[in-house]
């Protein structure tokens, strides 16, 4: 163990040294070439190449140096980008909020495209469960800041651009100060409060917001808050719909899924994140709103491998944020507004009264006593069948919460009324409360004390009873 800790410390030291050297190299490159801070030469470049017979005049574009032409040539060849478009990309600043399944592929392609500066906001640290989809992080990055891990990888991909990590949680006290520094914002988050925060901040800053989401085998993408006055290629005045126009009220917290609770196939956020980068590139080089996902909602179905777009509702002329006379002129407390926390990966619902809840140690003691005394006790695991097959407590039965109704509920009610103890358990202690409440609402008052759920679920079981039980 001592040897492992020593190696870990040595590796951390080497990583810090490497980062310092990479920063030093970046500064040397920037100072060595007569360029602006974004890496683009301010003047037309004319060089002369001599061969045996004559002197040939060589011109390297309008403002692009030789290395930029060579590096970005494959996208410069596209008529919709060209030299002028590449100059715009190299002079642009993009902020990515969330260095997870969406933010990683988006950042990867934006760095490859030569975006002048990429900002990355993420308060979280790299976990082993992230790596199957968050492709900027590796096993050696566990417990490291996601923003810093992503920044290090991006620097190794393109040393000619600036990467700015923000290892903070974005909230109403700091959002505008950060957002004002950038041209385009990418919402790569996984929670509702931050979505409303980013929308309102972008509307106030008059910046476009490219919003993506991914869960299970599905992904979604659209562009909010587009304004024609920022694009010289637009002929008419035009303002796109904002997030509040489409979703004026937040959904109930318990109805919002997450990758940690519901799962996600790694390539799905990869697809959406790559498309977020594509929309950002198109927007920055000057595509008009009819060629962007403005007031259109892209839906990707990974099961059937299909894409479809649906038209969003028109912009709300009475929207409290983006209308001509907004009633919201400053950022609010979005966790209060959404009745949900922005930082939690998993909900911590409080549905049942304390008398209907037990902790993991109490469950363990109860199971032992029931075994010794042959008392009737039913432990019901309400996770999905796939989760149940991954790991479970011996003796538990699987009644997935999605199927817990009608005959299954009647079966449990019959057991409770026959003096059996019934305890519900799930991964984190949320779905188990929902299942227990279904039974408690139906069971006779005299038998309610026999219905319980486990606080903290199987995570608490692993932490307090069986350390070998997998946490996922």
XYZ file of C-alpha atoms in Angstrom:
472
model
C 0.000 0.000 0.000
C 2.867 2.341 0.843
C 4.463 1.655 -2.538
C 1.170 2.420 -4.335
C 0.771 5.730 -2.510
C 4.371 6.684 -3.315
C 3.833 5.910 -6.999
C 0.619 7.938 -7.045
C 2.457 10.921 -5.529
C 5.274 10.599 -8.080
C 2.758 10.440 -10.941
C 0.928 13.538 -9.644
C 4.243 15.385 -9.473
C 5.141 14.345 -13.035
C 1.718 15.450 -14.295
C 2.160 18.877 -12.719
C 5.615 19.161 -14.254
C 4.240 18.136 -17.648
C 1.475 20.722 -17.423
C 3.992 23.428 -16.538
C 6.157 22.448 -19.517
C 3.130 22.442 -21.855
C 2.198 25.938 -20.681
C 5.798 27.066 -21.192
C 5.794 25.582 -24.710
C 2.532 27.313 -25.558
C 3.898 30.678 -24.459
C 7.133 30.132 -26.393
C 5.204 29.286 -29.563
C 2.985 32.304 -29.170
C 5.904 34.693 -28.570
C 8.124 33.183 -31.251
C 5.690 33.803 -34.119
C 4.546 37.380 -34.913
C 0.948 36.603 -34.039
C -1.915 37.916 -32.004
C -2.900 36.172 -28.770
C -5.325 33.957 -30.710
C -2.527 32.570 -32.876
C -3.457 34.338 -36.156
C -1.052 36.661 -37.913
C -2.489 40.173 -38.296
C -1.060 40.838 -41.748
C -0.890 39.204 -45.163
C 2.076 36.832 -45.228
C 4.443 36.855 -48.204
C 7.435 34.527 -48.322
C 9.915 33.595 -51.063
C 11.008 30.079 -51.931
C 14.227 29.656 -53.953
C 14.999 26.724 -56.201
C 17.799 26.200 -58.683
C 16.130 28.047 -61.564
C 14.076 30.916 -60.158
C 12.557 32.656 -57.177
C 8.907 31.848 -56.504
C 6.594 34.159 -54.579
C 4.503 32.224 -52.046
C 1.376 33.675 -50.404
C -0.129 32.096 -47.304
C -3.743 33.289 -47.277
C -5.113 36.545 -45.919
C -4.373 36.145 -42.229
C -3.655 32.440 -41.807
C -0.038 31.372 -41.228
C 1.475 28.327 -42.917
C 0.895 26.010 -39.947
C -2.817 26.937 -39.772
C -3.358 26.303 -43.472
C -1.700 22.914 -43.183
C -3.429 21.964 -39.961
C -6.977 23.034 -40.851
C -6.800 22.486 -44.616
C -9.451 19.752 -44.699
C -12.114 22.070 -43.313
C -10.806 25.185 -45.086
C -11.526 23.313 -48.324
C -15.232 23.428 -47.493
C -16.895 26.375 -49.298
C -18.981 27.112 -46.194
C -15.807 27.620 -44.136
C -12.893 28.649 -46.339
C -10.106 30.963 -45.200
C -12.519 33.593 -43.893
C -14.428 31.012 -41.862
C -11.248 29.563 -40.399
C -10.153 33.046 -39.358
C -13.466 33.422 -37.529
C -13.001 30.085 -35.774
C -9.480 30.988 -34.707
C -10.742 34.281 -33.312
C -13.749 32.768 -31.534
C -14.291 31.864 -27.896
C -16.584 29.008 -26.890
C -17.659 28.132 -23.346
C -18.565 24.517 -22.610
C -20.522 24.010 -19.399
C -20.035 20.420 -18.316
C -16.981 18.239 -19.068
C -18.983 15.019 -19.162
C -20.480 12.792 -21.839
C -21.587 15.743 -23.995
C -18.864 18.250 -23.170
C -15.950 15.903 -23.879
C -16.715 15.116 -27.545
C -17.879 18.686 -28.166
C -14.612 20.078 -26.766
C -12.575 17.522 -28.683
C -13.965 18.580 -32.062
C -13.897 22.292 -31.268
C -10.241 22.028 -30.265
C -9.542 20.139 -33.473
C -11.333 22.842 -35.467
C -9.026 25.510 -34.058
C -11.377 27.534 -31.872
C -9.222 30.345 -30.433
C -10.252 29.812 -26.809
C -12.279 27.075 -25.169
C -13.552 27.556 -21.634
C -14.627 24.474 -19.659
C -16.783 24.713 -16.546
C -17.166 21.705 -14.246
C -17.097 21.451 -10.451
C -16.970 17.643 -10.415
C -14.110 15.125 -10.280
C -13.427 12.203 -12.601
C -14.971 8.933 -11.467
C -14.392 5.452 -12.870
C -18.045 5.284 -13.980
C -17.512 8.369 -16.197
C -14.831 6.964 -18.452
C -16.997 4.804 -20.728
C -18.477 7.963 -22.278
C -16.404 10.966 -21.137
C -13.622 10.475 -23.635
C -11.247 13.241 -22.501
C -10.644 11.436 -19.205
C -8.547 8.307 -18.560
C -8.116 5.857 -15.680
C -5.167 7.858 -14.391
C -7.416 10.948 -14.079
C -9.658 9.515 -11.361
C -10.362 12.030 -8.552
C -8.910 14.839 -10.671
C -10.998 17.895 -11.574
C -12.929 17.183 -14.768
C -12.295 20.694 -16.060
C -8.535 20.364 -15.545
C -8.416 16.808 -16.895
C -10.264 17.911 -20.033
C -7.995 20.962 -20.409
C -4.847 18.830 -20.229
C -6.105 16.437 -22.904
C -7.191 19.280 -25.194
C -3.799 20.970 -24.857
C -2.167 17.744 -26.047
C -4.477 17.747 -29.081
C -3.982 21.384 -30.084
C -1.251 23.454 -28.474
C -2.108 26.486 -30.627
C -5.343 27.314 -28.825
C -6.100 28.596 -25.350
C -7.906 26.337 -22.875
C -9.387 27.904 -19.732
C -10.703 25.508 -17.061
C -13.191 26.741 -14.439
C -13.290 24.319 -11.508
C -16.424 25.822 -10.012
C -20.147 25.305 -9.900
C -21.868 27.801 -12.163
C -24.554 29.771 -10.334
C -26.293 33.145 -10.382
C -23.358 34.834 -8.643
C -20.733 33.985 -11.285
C -22.508 32.939 -14.501
C -22.684 36.313 -16.234
C -19.101 37.263 -15.382
C -17.866 34.096 -17.112
C -20.336 33.975 -20.001
C -19.651 37.568 -21.126
C -16.102 36.522 -22.068
C -17.303 34.127 -24.786
C -19.130 34.146 -28.124
C -21.113 30.902 -27.939
C -22.215 28.789 -24.963
C -22.674 25.010 -25.018
C -25.030 23.531 -22.430
C -23.575 20.084 -21.768
C -25.074 19.724 -18.289
C -27.438 17.129 -16.857
C -29.689 19.068 -14.493
C -32.658 21.409 -14.874
C -31.562 24.315 -12.601
C -28.383 24.849 -14.633
C -30.355 24.743 -17.896
C -32.583 27.604 -16.721
C -29.556 29.472 -15.379
C -27.682 29.188 -18.681
C -30.735 30.173 -20.691
C -31.421 33.300 -18.672
C -27.759 34.312 -18.566
C -27.368 33.838 -22.335
C -30.510 35.867 -23.070
C -29.240 38.686 -20.855
C -25.815 38.523 -22.519
C -27.430 38.184 -25.986
C -25.457 35.006 -26.705
C -26.630 31.821 -28.462
C -26.994 28.670 -26.362
C -26.462 25.267 -27.972
C -28.265 22.833 -25.693
C -27.827 19.063 -25.745
C -29.001 16.157 -23.619
C -28.568 12.380 -23.632
C -30.115 9.583 -21.595
C -30.328 5.832 -22.080
C -30.411 5.404 -25.896
C -31.778 8.824 -26.800
C -30.335 12.269 -27.391
C -31.720 15.743 -28.100
C -30.287 18.973 -29.449
C -31.386 22.520 -30.286
C -30.162 26.144 -30.374
C -31.750 28.705 -28.062
C -31.515 32.490 -28.044
C -30.221 33.019 -31.585
C -30.041 36.700 -32.637
C -29.609 37.823 -36.248
C -27.806 41.046 -35.371
C -24.709 39.026 -34.495
C -24.533 37.537 -38.025
C -23.674 39.752 -40.993
C -25.137 37.126 -43.346
C -28.670 37.592 -41.994
C -30.864 39.897 -44.086
C -33.700 40.464 -41.620
C -34.009 41.045 -37.892
C -34.652 37.702 -36.244
C -34.637 36.364 -32.681
C -34.978 32.675 -31.916
C -36.927 30.972 -29.175
C -35.340 30.605 -25.714
C -35.558 27.681 -23.288
C -38.197 29.428 -21.178
C -40.394 29.966 -24.219
C -40.544 26.198 -24.674
C -40.450 25.164 -21.010
C -41.886 28.031 -18.942
C -42.112 25.838 -15.832
C -39.617 23.249 -14.570
C -40.734 19.606 -14.342
C -41.131 17.870 -10.947
C -37.700 16.849 -9.678
C -38.656 13.167 -9.355
C -39.545 12.959 -13.076
C -36.109 14.046 -14.298
C -33.778 11.180 -15.153
C -29.991 11.101 -14.999
C -27.228 8.963 -16.448
C -26.235 7.759 -12.990
C -29.790 6.675 -12.184
C -31.092 5.562 -15.586
C -27.955 4.718 -17.534
C -26.679 5.824 -20.938
C -24.934 4.148 -23.866
C -21.593 5.934 -24.307
C -21.887 6.665 -28.047
C -25.234 8.468 -27.566
C -23.796 11.554 -25.782
C -20.882 11.197 -28.195
C -23.234 11.727 -31.142
C -25.001 14.697 -29.526
C -21.769 16.298 -28.294
C -20.229 16.051 -31.776
C -23.359 17.672 -33.233
C -23.153 20.452 -30.641
C -19.641 21.171 -31.885
C -20.892 21.135 -35.481
C -23.672 23.628 -34.697
C -21.143 25.864 -32.930
C -18.814 25.786 -35.944
C -21.673 26.543 -38.355
C -22.882 29.388 -36.163
C -19.412 30.915 -35.805
C -18.616 30.880 -39.515
C -21.887 32.681 -40.254
C -24.585 30.178 -41.181
C -28.030 31.769 -41.070
C -30.745 30.610 -38.702
C -32.506 28.488 -41.335
C -29.402 26.262 -41.550
C -29.093 25.919 -37.779
C -31.239 24.075 -35.244
C -33.046 27.292 -34.379
C -36.676 26.645 -33.409
C -36.061 23.046 -34.458
C -35.526 20.178 -32.040
C -33.335 17.251 -33.101
C -34.166 13.839 -31.601
C -31.748 10.925 -31.946
C -32.956 7.373 -31.276
C -29.996 5.080 -30.703
C -32.158 1.942 -30.684
C -33.419 2.482 -34.213
C -30.505 4.712 -35.282
C -32.826 7.433 -36.541
C -32.768 11.218 -36.498
C -35.840 13.398 -36.710
C -36.477 17.080 -36.166
C -39.630 18.627 -34.784
C -40.606 22.276 -34.962
C -40.609 24.048 -31.602
C -43.373 26.387 -30.535
C -42.951 29.985 -31.615
C -41.169 32.476 -29.445
C -43.311 33.643 -26.545
C -43.772 37.399 -26.976
C -44.560 37.576 -23.245
C -41.590 35.479 -22.161
C -40.341 36.779 -18.779
C -36.735 36.731 -20.047
C -36.478 37.179 -23.838
C -39.505 39.394 -24.592
C -39.217 43.082 -25.439
C -40.332 43.941 -21.896
C -38.859 41.231 -19.675
C -39.987 40.870 -16.096
C -36.773 39.005 -15.181
C -33.773 41.271 -15.500
C -31.377 39.489 -13.142
C -30.476 35.918 -12.336
C -32.358 34.172 -9.521
C -31.861 31.179 -7.241
C -32.514 28.386 -9.741
C -32.401 25.565 -7.216
C -35.327 27.199 -5.404
C -37.137 27.868 -8.682
C -36.746 24.258 -9.867
C -37.102 22.704 -6.387
C -34.017 20.645 -7.181
C -30.302 20.867 -6.544
C -27.925 21.539 -9.400
C -24.966 19.735 -7.863
C -26.512 16.440 -6.915
C -26.022 13.538 -9.288
C -28.853 11.621 -7.659
C -32.006 12.872 -6.019
C -32.517 12.566 -2.300
C -36.294 12.470 -2.111
C -38.137 12.782 1.199
C -41.497 11.146 0.493
C -42.150 8.868 3.449
C -42.482 9.782 7.098
C -39.516 8.673 9.262
C -41.507 5.841 10.875
C -41.693 4.061 7.521
C -37.951 4.149 6.892
C -35.036 2.069 8.218
C -31.299 2.302 7.625
C -29.010 -0.350 6.133
C -27.783 -1.613 9.507
C -31.359 -2.051 10.700
C -32.170 -4.015 7.551
C -29.137 -6.235 8.112
C -30.181 -6.904 11.719
C -33.734 -7.551 10.610
C -32.656 -10.070 7.978
C -30.524 -11.912 10.536
C -33.340 -12.055 13.090
C -35.811 -13.235 10.454
C -33.422 -16.011 9.427
C -32.963 -17.163 13.024
C -36.644 -16.981 13.939
C -38.135 -17.989 10.552
C -40.279 -14.856 10.512
C -41.916 -13.966 7.225
C -40.146 -11.102 5.532
C -40.141 -9.966 1.922
C -37.291 -7.786 0.659
C -38.396 -6.183 -2.633
C -35.764 -4.689 -4.933
C -37.498 -2.203 -7.248
C -34.568 -1.555 -9.591
C -34.718 -2.614 -13.235
C -34.124 -6.250 -14.130
C -30.728 -5.344 -15.638
C -29.621 -3.704 -12.396
C -30.973 -6.567 -10.306
C -28.956 -9.019 -12.392
C -25.785 -6.976 -11.811
C -25.886 -7.287 -8.036
C -28.453 -7.911 -5.306
C -28.866 -8.853 -1.653
C -29.416 -12.573 -1.129
C -33.100 -13.399 -0.781
C -34.384 -10.227 -2.460
C -37.050 -10.419 -5.152
C -37.248 -8.092 -8.129
C -40.372 -5.998 -8.717
C -39.186 -3.173 -11.045
C -40.812 0.145 -10.136
C -42.017 0.631 -13.741
C -44.071 -2.566 -13.446
C -45.186 -2.223 -9.833
C -48.943 -1.975 -10.189
C -52.163 -4.022 -10.279
C -51.422 -7.724 -9.593
C -47.978 -7.044 -8.090
C -49.372 -4.479 -5.670
C -52.243 -6.805 -4.730
C -49.736 -9.572 -4.037
C -47.752 -7.353 -1.666
C -50.903 -6.076 0.054
C -51.990 -9.657 0.691
C -48.652 -10.491 2.336
C -48.736 -7.367 4.518
C -52.276 -8.132 5.652
C -51.092 -11.647 6.532
C -48.583 -10.177 9.002
C -45.520 -10.336 6.758
C -42.863 -7.641 6.962
C -42.231 -5.978 3.572
C -39.164 -3.816 2.941
C -38.470 -1.981 -0.305
C -34.957 -1.209 -1.501
C -33.452 0.439 -4.579
C -30.149 1.986 -5.574
C -30.318 5.254 -3.632
C -33.558 5.149 -1.627
C -35.805 7.137 -3.975
C -37.766 4.619 -6.060
C -38.166 2.435 -2.974
C -40.070 5.262 -1.297
C -42.373 5.572 -4.303
C -43.115 1.841 -4.220
C -43.637 1.817 -0.453
C -46.036 4.753 -0.726
C -48.160 2.855 -3.250
C -48.617 0.083 -0.692
C -49.052 2.407 2.283
C -51.842 4.246 0.480
C -53.753 0.978 0.109
C -52.955 -1.074 3.202
C -55.076 -1.109 6.373
C -53.983 1.318 9.087
C -53.243 -1.545 11.498
C -50.676 -3.053 9.095
C -48.828 0.053 7.913
C -46.015 -0.431 10.412
C -44.957 -3.564 8.480
C -44.083 -1.544 5.342
C -40.629 0.062 5.187
C -38.047 1.342 2.769
C -34.254 1.508 3.178
C -32.705 4.968 3.541
C -29.898 5.415 1.018
C -30.669 2.085 -0.621
C -27.932 -0.235 -1.822
C -25.341 2.535 -1.716
C -25.901 2.724 2.045
C -25.790 -1.094 2.240
C -22.384 -1.086 0.532
C -21.051 1.704 2.762
C -22.326 0.425 6.103
C -22.858 -3.339 5.814
C -21.020 -4.993 2.915
C -18.034 -3.137 1.463
C -17.745 -5.742 -1.296
C -21.179 -4.841 -2.672
C -20.677 -2.938 -5.992
C -21.453 0.780 -6.111
C -22.478 2.075 -9.501
